[in-house]
PDB file of C-alpha atoms in Angstrom:
ATOM      1  CA  UNK A   1      -8.531 -11.633  29.038  1.00 53.00           C
ATOM      2  CA  UNK A   2      -5.758 -13.191  27.135  1.00 56.00           C
ATOM      3  CA  UNK A   3      -6.374 -14.675  23.728  1.00 61.00           C
ATOM      4  CA  UNK A   4      -4.370 -17.082  21.841  1.00 76.00           C
ATOM      5  CA  UNK A   5      -2.020 -15.655  19.249  1.00 78.00           C
ATOM      6  CA  UNK A   6      -3.742 -17.088  16.260  1.00 76.00           C
ATOM      7  CA  UNK A   7      -7.217 -15.089  17.262  1.00 79.00           C
ATOM      8  CA  UNK A   8      -5.544 -11.976  18.782  1.00 85.00           C
ATOM      9  CA  UNK A   9      -6.622  -9.102  16.714  1.00 83.00           C
ATOM     10  CA  UNK A  10      -3.810  -6.517  17.595  1.00 88.00           C
ATOM     11  CA  UNK A  11      -1.048  -9.101  17.716  1.00 90.00           C
ATOM     12  CA  UNK A  12      -1.772 -10.280  14.039  1.00 88.00           C
ATOM     13  CA  UNK A  13      -1.862  -6.836  12.755  1.00 90.00           C
ATOM     14  CA  UNK A  14       1.427  -6.180  14.541  1.00 93.00           C
ATOM     15  CA  UNK A  15       2.968  -9.303  12.999  1.00 94.00           C
ATOM     16  CA  UNK A  16       1.725  -8.207   9.407  1.00 92.00           C
ATOM     17  CA  UNK A  17       3.175  -4.780   9.876  1.00 95.00           C
ATOM     18  CA  UNK A  18       6.584  -6.256  10.935  1.00 96.00           C
ATOM     19  CA  UNK A  19       6.501  -8.673   8.183  1.00 95.00           C
ATOM     20  CA  UNK A  20       5.799  -6.110   5.405  1.00 94.00           C
ATOM     21  CA  UNK A  21       8.345  -3.574   6.988  1.00 95.00           C
ATOM     22  CA  UNK A  22      10.993  -6.375   7.186  1.00 96.00           C
ATOM     23  CA  UNK A  23      10.446  -7.455   3.524  1.00 95.00           C
ATOM     24  CA  UNK A  24      10.520  -3.756   2.606  1.00 93.00           C
ATOM     25  CA  UNK A  25      13.658  -3.137   4.514  1.00 94.00           C
ATOM     26  CA  UNK A  26      15.426  -6.089   2.989  1.00 95.00           C
ATOM     27  CA  UNK A  27      14.414  -5.093  -0.570  1.00 93.00           C
ATOM     28  CA  UNK A  28      15.748  -1.587  -0.015  1.00 91.00           C
ATOM     29  CA  UNK A  29      18.974  -2.913   0.945  1.00 92.00           C
ATOM     30  CA  UNK A  30      20.136  -3.114  -2.757  1.00 90.00           C
ATOM     31  CA  UNK A  31      19.741   0.496  -3.213  1.00 90.00           C
ATOM     32  CA  UNK A  32      22.262   3.232  -1.826  1.00 89.00           C
ATOM     33  CA  UNK A  33      21.206   4.784   1.299  1.00 88.00           C
ATOM     34  CA  UNK A  34      22.593   8.303   0.903  1.00 85.00           C
ATOM     35  CA  UNK A  35      22.405  10.681   3.752  1.00 84.00           C
ATOM     36  CA  UNK A  36      19.527  13.121   5.094  1.00 82.00           C
ATOM     37  CA  UNK A  37      20.913  15.741   2.973  1.00 84.00           C
ATOM     38  CA  UNK A  38      21.628  13.733  -0.254  1.00 85.00           C
ATOM     39  CA  UNK A  39      19.076  10.869  -0.073  1.00 85.00           C
ATOM     40  CA  UNK A  40      19.763   7.936  -2.106  1.00 85.00           C
ATOM     41  CA  UNK A  41      17.157   5.789  -3.755  1.00 87.00           C
ATOM     42  CA  UNK A  42      17.132   3.363  -0.701  1.00 88.00           C
ATOM     43  CA  UNK A  43      16.812   6.206   1.890  1.00 91.00           C
ATOM     44  CA  UNK A  44      12.964   6.517   1.896  1.00 90.00           C
ATOM     45  CA  UNK A  45      12.176   2.883   1.613  1.00 91.00           C
ATOM     46  CA  UNK A  46      14.029   1.927   4.620  1.00 94.00           C
ATOM     47  CA  UNK A  47      12.859   4.878   6.613  1.00 94.00           C
ATOM     48  CA  UNK A  48       9.422   4.023   6.090  1.00 94.00           C
ATOM     49  CA  UNK A  49      10.033   0.131   6.637  1.00 96.00           C
ATOM     50  CA  UNK A  50      11.571   1.151  10.015  1.00 96.00           C
ATOM     51  CA  UNK A  51       8.541   3.323  10.907  1.00 97.00           C
ATOM     52  CA  UNK A  52       6.242   0.556   9.890  1.00 96.00           C
ATOM     53  CA  UNK A  53       7.966  -1.953  11.975  1.00 97.00           C
ATOM     54  CA  UNK A  54       8.011   0.364  14.974  1.00 97.00           C
ATOM     55  CA  UNK A  55       4.405   0.657  14.573  1.00 96.00           C
ATOM     56  CA  UNK A  56       4.104  -3.190  14.321  1.00 96.00           C
ATOM     57  CA  UNK A  57       5.949  -3.836  17.503  1.00 96.00           C
ATOM     58  CA  UNK A  58       3.928  -1.436  19.310  1.00 95.00           C
ATOM     59  CA  UNK A  59       0.576  -2.907  18.130  1.00 94.00           C
ATOM     60  CA  UNK A  60       1.954  -6.363  18.802  1.00 93.00           C
ATOM     61  CA  UNK A  61       2.895  -5.602  22.334  1.00 93.00           C
ATOM     62  CA  UNK A  62      -0.554  -3.991  22.896  1.00 91.00           C
ATOM     63  CA  UNK A  63      -2.310  -6.866  21.308  1.00 89.00           C
ATOM     64  CA  UNK A  64      -0.380  -9.351  23.596  1.00 88.00           C
ATOM     65  CA  UNK A  65      -1.374  -7.160  26.685  1.00 88.00           C
ATOM     66  CA  UNK A  66      -5.001  -6.614  25.936  1.00 86.00           C
ATOM     67  CA  UNK A  67      -5.825  -9.781  23.863  1.00 76.00           C
ATOM     68  CA  UNK A  68      -8.598  -8.529  21.681  1.00 76.00           C
ATOM     69  CA  UNK A  69      -9.977 -11.390  19.788  1.00 78.00           C
ATOM     70  CA  UNK A  70     -10.626 -11.619  16.070  1.00 75.00           C
ATOM     71  CA  UNK A  71     -14.322 -11.553  15.121  1.00 77.00           C
ATOM     72  CA  UNK A  72     -15.787 -12.341  11.729  1.00 77.00           C
ATOM     73  CA  UNK A  73     -14.226 -13.847   8.787  1.00 78.00           C
ATOM     74  CA  UNK A  74     -11.047 -12.897   6.763  1.00 76.00           C
ATOM     75  CA  UNK A  75     -11.698 -10.494   3.695  1.00 81.00           C
ATOM     76  CA  UNK A  76      -9.961 -12.762   1.229  1.00 87.00           C
ATOM     77  CA  UNK A  77     -11.834 -11.225  -1.782  1.00 90.00           C
ATOM     78  CA  UNK A  78     -10.679  -7.659  -0.749  1.00 90.00           C
ATOM     79  CA  UNK A  79      -7.056  -8.941  -0.119  1.00 88.00           C
ATOM     80  CA  UNK A  80      -7.051 -10.643  -3.517  1.00 93.00           C
ATOM     81  CA  UNK A  81      -8.327  -7.836  -5.508  1.00 93.00           C
ATOM     82  CA  UNK A  82      -5.826  -5.239  -3.691  1.00 93.00           C
ATOM     83  CA  UNK A  83      -2.836  -7.518  -4.421  1.00 92.00           C
ATOM     84  CA  UNK A  84      -3.925  -8.068  -8.051  1.00 95.00           C
ATOM     85  CA  UNK A  85      -4.359  -4.478  -8.402  1.00 95.00           C
ATOM     86  CA  UNK A  86      -0.880  -3.745  -7.289  1.00 94.00           C
ATOM     87  CA  UNK A  87       0.603  -6.124  -9.672  1.00 95.00           C
ATOM     88  CA  UNK A  88      -1.442  -4.619 -12.590  1.00 96.00           C
ATOM     89  CA  UNK A  89      -0.094  -1.212 -11.574  1.00 94.00           C
ATOM     90  CA  UNK A  90       3.361  -2.325 -11.846  1.00 92.00           C
ATOM     91  CA  UNK A  91       2.839  -4.033 -15.027  1.00 93.00           C
ATOM     92  CA  UNK A  92       0.881  -1.288 -16.529  1.00 94.00           C
ATOM     93  CA  UNK A  93       3.079   1.425 -15.390  1.00 92.00           C
ATOM     94  CA  UNK A  94       6.193   0.091 -17.431  1.00 89.00           C
ATOM     95  CA  UNK A  95       4.373  -0.429 -20.495  1.00 92.00           C
ATOM     96  CA  UNK A  96       1.468   2.217 -20.728  1.00 93.00           C
ATOM     97  CA  UNK A  97       2.449   4.829 -18.253  1.00 93.00           C
ATOM     98  CA  UNK A  98       1.407   6.418 -15.027  1.00 93.00           C
ATOM     99  CA  UNK A  99      -2.393   7.522 -15.795  1.00 95.00           C
ATOM    100  CA  UNK A 100      -3.527   4.106 -17.333  1.00 95.00           C
ATOM    101  CA  UNK A 101      -1.806   2.295 -14.524  1.00 95.00           C
ATOM    102  CA  UNK A 102      -3.457   4.443 -11.821  1.00 95.00           C
ATOM    103  CA  UNK A 103      -6.857   3.921 -13.450  1.00 95.00           C
ATOM    104  CA  UNK A 104      -6.408   0.277 -13.587  1.00 95.00           C
ATOM    105  CA  UNK A 105      -5.301  -0.097  -9.954  1.00 95.00           C
ATOM    106  CA  UNK A 106      -8.148   1.852  -8.678  1.00 93.00           C
ATOM    107  CA  UNK A 107     -10.720   0.026 -10.629  1.00 92.00           C
ATOM    108  CA  UNK A 108      -9.505  -3.213  -9.834  1.00 93.00           C
ATOM    109  CA  UNK A 109      -9.115  -2.369  -6.062  1.00 93.00           C
ATOM    110  CA  UNK A 110     -12.658  -1.130  -5.817  1.00 92.00           C
ATOM    111  CA  UNK A 111     -13.992  -4.626  -7.124  1.00 91.00           C
ATOM    112  CA  UNK A 112     -12.835  -5.982  -3.715  1.00 87.00           C
ATOM    113  CA  UNK A 113     -15.393  -4.032  -1.721  1.00 85.00           C
ATOM    114  CA  UNK A 114     -18.792  -5.273  -0.787  1.00 84.00           C
ATOM    115  CA  UNK A 115     -20.595  -2.803  -3.159  1.00 86.00           C
ATOM    116  CA  UNK A 116     -19.648  -1.237  -6.352  1.00 84.00           C
ATOM    117  CA  UNK A 117     -20.937   2.152  -7.298  1.00 88.00           C
ATOM    118  CA  UNK A 118     -19.708   3.004 -10.695  1.00 90.00           C
ATOM    119  CA  UNK A 119     -20.063   6.883 -10.531  1.00 93.00           C
ATOM    120  CA  UNK A 120     -18.359   6.934  -6.974  1.00 92.00           C
ATOM    121  CA  UNK A 121     -15.547   4.734  -8.234  1.00 91.00           C
ATOM    122  CA  UNK A 122     -15.187   6.994 -11.379  1.00 93.00           C
ATOM    123  CA  UNK A 123     -15.089  10.161  -9.378  1.00 95.00           C
ATOM    124  CA  UNK A 124     -12.617   8.681  -6.841  1.00 92.00           C
ATOM    125  CA  UNK A 125     -10.417   7.456  -9.870  1.00 93.00           C
ATOM    126  CA  UNK A 126     -10.291  10.822 -11.458  1.00 95.00           C
ATOM    127  CA  UNK A 127      -9.731  12.650  -8.326  1.00 96.00           C
ATOM    128  CA  UNK A 128      -6.782  10.442  -7.245  1.00 94.00           C
ATOM    129  CA  UNK A 129      -5.138  10.188 -10.548  1.00 94.00           C
ATOM    130  CA  UNK A 130      -5.077  14.122 -10.805  1.00 95.00           C
ATOM    131  CA  UNK A 131      -3.861  14.130  -7.291  1.00 95.00           C
ATOM    132  CA  UNK A 132      -1.028  11.597  -8.147  1.00 93.00           C
ATOM    133  CA  UNK A 133      -0.100  13.413 -11.317  1.00 94.00           C
ATOM    134  CA  UNK A 134       0.145  16.780  -9.485  1.00 94.00           C
ATOM    135  CA  UNK A 135       2.060  15.534  -6.530  1.00 92.00           C
ATOM    136  CA  UNK A 136       4.375  12.956  -7.969  1.00 90.00           C
ATOM    137  CA  UNK A 137       5.031  14.251 -11.653  1.00 90.00           C
ATOM    138  CA  UNK A 138       4.677  18.114 -11.300  1.00 90.00           C
ATOM    139  CA  UNK A 139       5.629  18.829  -7.555  1.00 91.00           C
ATOM    140  CA  UNK A 140       8.150  16.004  -6.870  1.00 88.00           C
ATOM    141  CA  UNK A 141       9.396  15.969 -10.322  1.00 87.00           C
ATOM    142  CA  UNK A 142       9.314  12.126 -10.755  1.00 86.00           C
ATOM    143  CA  UNK A 143      10.109  11.008 -14.278  1.00 87.00           C
ATOM    144  CA  UNK A 144       6.970   9.046 -14.989  1.00 88.00           C
ATOM    145  CA  UNK A 145       5.431   9.264 -18.493  1.00 90.00           C
ATOM    146  CA  UNK A 146       1.884  10.112 -17.938  1.00 91.00           C
ATOM    147  CA  UNK A 147       0.866   7.913 -21.010  1.00 92.00           C
ATOM    148  CA  UNK A 148       3.517   6.030 -22.719  1.00 85.00           C
ATOM    149  CA  UNK A 149       4.488   7.548 -26.112  1.00 70.00           C
ATOM    150  CA  UNK A 150       3.074  10.936 -25.353  1.00 62.00           C
TER     151      UNK A 150
END
């Protein structure tokens, strides 16, 4: 059963992944690529963008072949809260540091869900913040201030 592109679940997901990957690739063109041994700041974003676009193309083709139809309504509230949380993360990261930015991002993103349980959100925020600090600051050595001024 074929479905129109506007109602084709996998085709829309594939187009979304192709679009996000394309935007990421174009933005990363401003940074030096480097090589596999000496990666520049543009290496990782471009590789990830290409992988995302490859998955997007695969999902798009699969969607065009199967034609699975979209059911239900769009989750505009969740999409809006996730986008706002990412913007707040970028704004907060520069001014207040990694830990306040992560806390703000997780708290805002969870408001987009259907239910909000404060204790679960608090536990998730603490665990993900500790994980992010350990991975990005201590293991990868990224020069992010944990809290600005400290």
